[in-house]
Amino acid sequence: MARVNLRAAFMSGLSSTVTAQQVFTNRVDEVAAFNRSVESLCRTLDEAEVSPVVDRGQGRRNVLTLYGVGGIGKTTLSQELERRLLADAAAEGRDDVVAVRVDLSEDGACDIENLLMRLRAGLGQLGSRWQAFDLALASYWVRAHPGETLQDFLDSSPALRRASRSVGLGDQIAESVRQVDPAGLGGLAGLAHRAALATYRAVRDRVREGRLLAHCELFAELVEAEADYETLSYFPYLLAWDLDHLPRRGRPARRPTVCVFLDTFEVVNGRADRTVERLIQRCVYLMPNVLFVITGRNRIDWADAAVGGELDFTGPQCWPHLHFSNDTVEPRQHLVGYLSESDADSYLREALVRDREPAMAEEVRRRIIAGGQGLPLYLDLSVSHFAALLARGGQPSATDFGGSFTAVATRSIRDLPRKERDLVRTAALTDRVGAELLRAGQPGVPDGSVARFLRRPFLMHDDAYALPYSLHAALRHAIVEADRTLPDGWSDRDRTEVAARLLAWLGERLGPSAGRVAAANALESALRLAATYGVFEDWMARATQRLVEAGQWSDLGAGLTVERAATPECRALVAAIRGVQLRRTGRAAEAVELLSGAGEGVRRGSATAQLVQIHLAHALRNHGDYTAAAEIYRVLVGGEFDAAARYWLCDFEYLNGRFGAALGPLREQRSHGPEAEGERLRLIGHIWRVNARFDEATASYTEAIDLARREGLAAAEAKALANLAQTACWSGAAEPVSDAASRARDLLDLVPNPVELVKIRSAEAVALAVAGDAGAAAEAVEGTRRLADGIGYRGGHNLADVAQILLGVLGGDHDGARRTRAELEARTRRSGGNTYWVPIVTSWIDGVPTAAEHDPGIEWVDGPAASLGRWAEVAVRRSTDTGPGVGRDGRGDEAS
């Protein structure tokens, strides 16, 4: 409320003696509740025998919730509480009081990485030493974001950039790392991933040796855990631990006071999927020495044991102050009500003043109070209307006021010049606007009108955003409703045409060089426009694919409601996003069902139709239906996602033993980026390897390794090294296998990928079998199976079967080898891929002629005799060293 009234008189051109005052209608109960909450938490922490940070079983008493309907003044109340907290601290000369504000409706604010960095930046005001958190973060970052600098991330969004630069956050974290590893700042400074790996290993090794933060429980577990969001969501515990160990200041020494204001919480707890809320709740629970002030439209239900399946920490034992029956003990939940008549009158008396007296006559105030029923936003708009009437030289009367909220919004629109009326209608279509976006929506409006409009008091401004202006959500809705009754109001067609221009501008602004954050922000705004106003552009499908490929799929379209006006393309795009989310979370069957009908009504061959189809193909592939997936990839060749379709078709040909059909196109393909080129080189290597052309395979994998190293692609290098080990293992020389496996495991510490660990272990099993160490080989085979079972990787058993068959043949157990071959054959036939392994192992058991007859559908690169002959030599070489087993003709010696 206050920000609107502070600017009202000045921006309306008043030349009278009326002045605008900054007014906060004193919500006595809520302010007192906040003060008591701060005191109560401090007392609870001081009196605890064991810190609740360490004793994670203690109930949490660190949440003050202020909830109520939209327009009631929750955000203003939250901002005033923050202002008073810091003003009181300054008056007392305290420098150990910190406030962190996060509006969860901001772009990216619900992302756990962004939220944690905002919290860390805020706490950085208390000092630069946050060793437990900073070291764990550095260990996480270099694995989760190989090649991406932390500073680039800190600069990626305006709000985060402003918070981090205010304390030099990047330098603070770098200094924490420097104390452990003076030479290895690669993960933060963006050097080669080898330097990043050195940083992580330095931290990890000191942790394992017990020389680093051994007294911080669970620090070691968090450093060693996989670098994913699940792990990261427990890092607030480390922030709380560091905060608990900060030196106390003042006389007497006091613990720091930290308040985190989470505004617009309905964005989180208004969703059907509560994944984001679970991560944020985990953050609140793990920081019991911080007061969280939550403002939103809904009461939080964390003390309800019935939600235990959706959230981690639920029930009255976890949140003893948040249950319905608590109406006395702070901090607790408060319904923020409408202003009383006396509070509303006080506000109107003080908002506009003439000669120290209220500018509004009593009858005007009574009329406004009767119409507004204590809704602060209603009072704000009425004050703005009063100021506008004065600016035009009129004398406002009671008849100019009152009526419904929509009626007040109608008057607010009428107060504006015609061109600005079109601008406010444009601003009401989307969540955030700026001068350029408004010009795109209203190309005929002069710059001067845009500039004057952006100074209007009902617009909220925050320069932390690229589009810094916004209307209150309730006002946006009211403006759209009110506009329908105005003589010059827009029709639905008018809104659609303007929304289309806004959508086009978002796409043009994005451009090919825009970063992922800009792409995500533009797409979120575009999705809301498309879902509401029946507009759509193909760039949205391309942006979606770009973000999915970059791994930014989890929050796309979160909380989006698709209206009846939405086009089939919009519905299909939202379904494609949901299909990706289902597939990436292990629900491939659901993804197939959803995507199978998602393209209805969409123009055949459009970017959106192709987007749906390629993700349907990926879902089918994940579900084990390679054939149906390949049929879709064939249709997509030559289209929007041509390169991806061609690559996966080659992969399909390879899996089914049509090696020549895969190799030819792969040699001709030209990849668009280093990641895709590395995949192409590796697939070529796979083809050479299963044809026993080991030198060519080694060359292809080595090229992929060199490319990945040059480009800083740790994950790609780890994959290629695992493949190199899978190739070297057939030679009989242990050293190349050991070297490649060791290098791959080092990188997999940096970028965990359990599938590659299965491949490495299977390669070691083969190498041990070829070397004649049967006991170690058998143990490695079982290890391969355990790893495969642990991650649900069925293909890992194929690799284990191959190693086990070789071990049986070399050991003379041909019957056992045949039984394993039967299992291998059944498994590969069911999956529709990797069937070439059956003739390969048959060449060891029954010889090359039988192997060639076993599966004539395999199209070996140089024919079955040559390719299978090379495979037979693997066992022949070993049999000549160890005695009976396999003869030189490739046939097994049944007697041995």
PDB file of C-alpha atoms in Angstrom, residues 12-15 386-394:
ATOM      1  CA  SER A  12      -0.502  12.749 -11.055  1.00  0.00           C
ATOM      2  CA  GLY A  13       0.744  16.303 -11.559  1.00  0.00           C
ATOM      3  CA  LEU A  14      -0.741  17.894  -8.428  1.00  0.00           C
ATOM      4  CA  SER A  15      -0.054  21.582  -8.141  1.00  0.00           C
ATOM      5  CA  PHE A 386      -8.821  10.988  -5.796  1.00  0.00           C
ATOM      6  CA  ALA A 387      -5.367  12.302  -6.736  1.00  0.00           C
ATOM      7  CA  ALA A 388      -6.174  12.019 -10.447  1.00  0.00           C
ATOM      8  CA  LEU A 389      -9.388  14.029 -10.022  1.00  0.00           C
ATOM      9  CA  LEU A 390      -7.487  16.759  -8.184  1.00  0.00           C
ATOM     10  CA  ALA A 391      -4.841  16.816 -10.903  1.00  0.00           C
ATOM     11  CA  ARG A 392      -7.530  17.546 -13.498  1.00  0.00           C
ATOM     12  CA  GLY A 393      -8.709  20.501 -11.420  1.00  0.00           C
ATOM     13  CA  GLY A 394     -11.845  18.821 -10.123  1.00  0.00           C
TER      14      GLY A 394
END
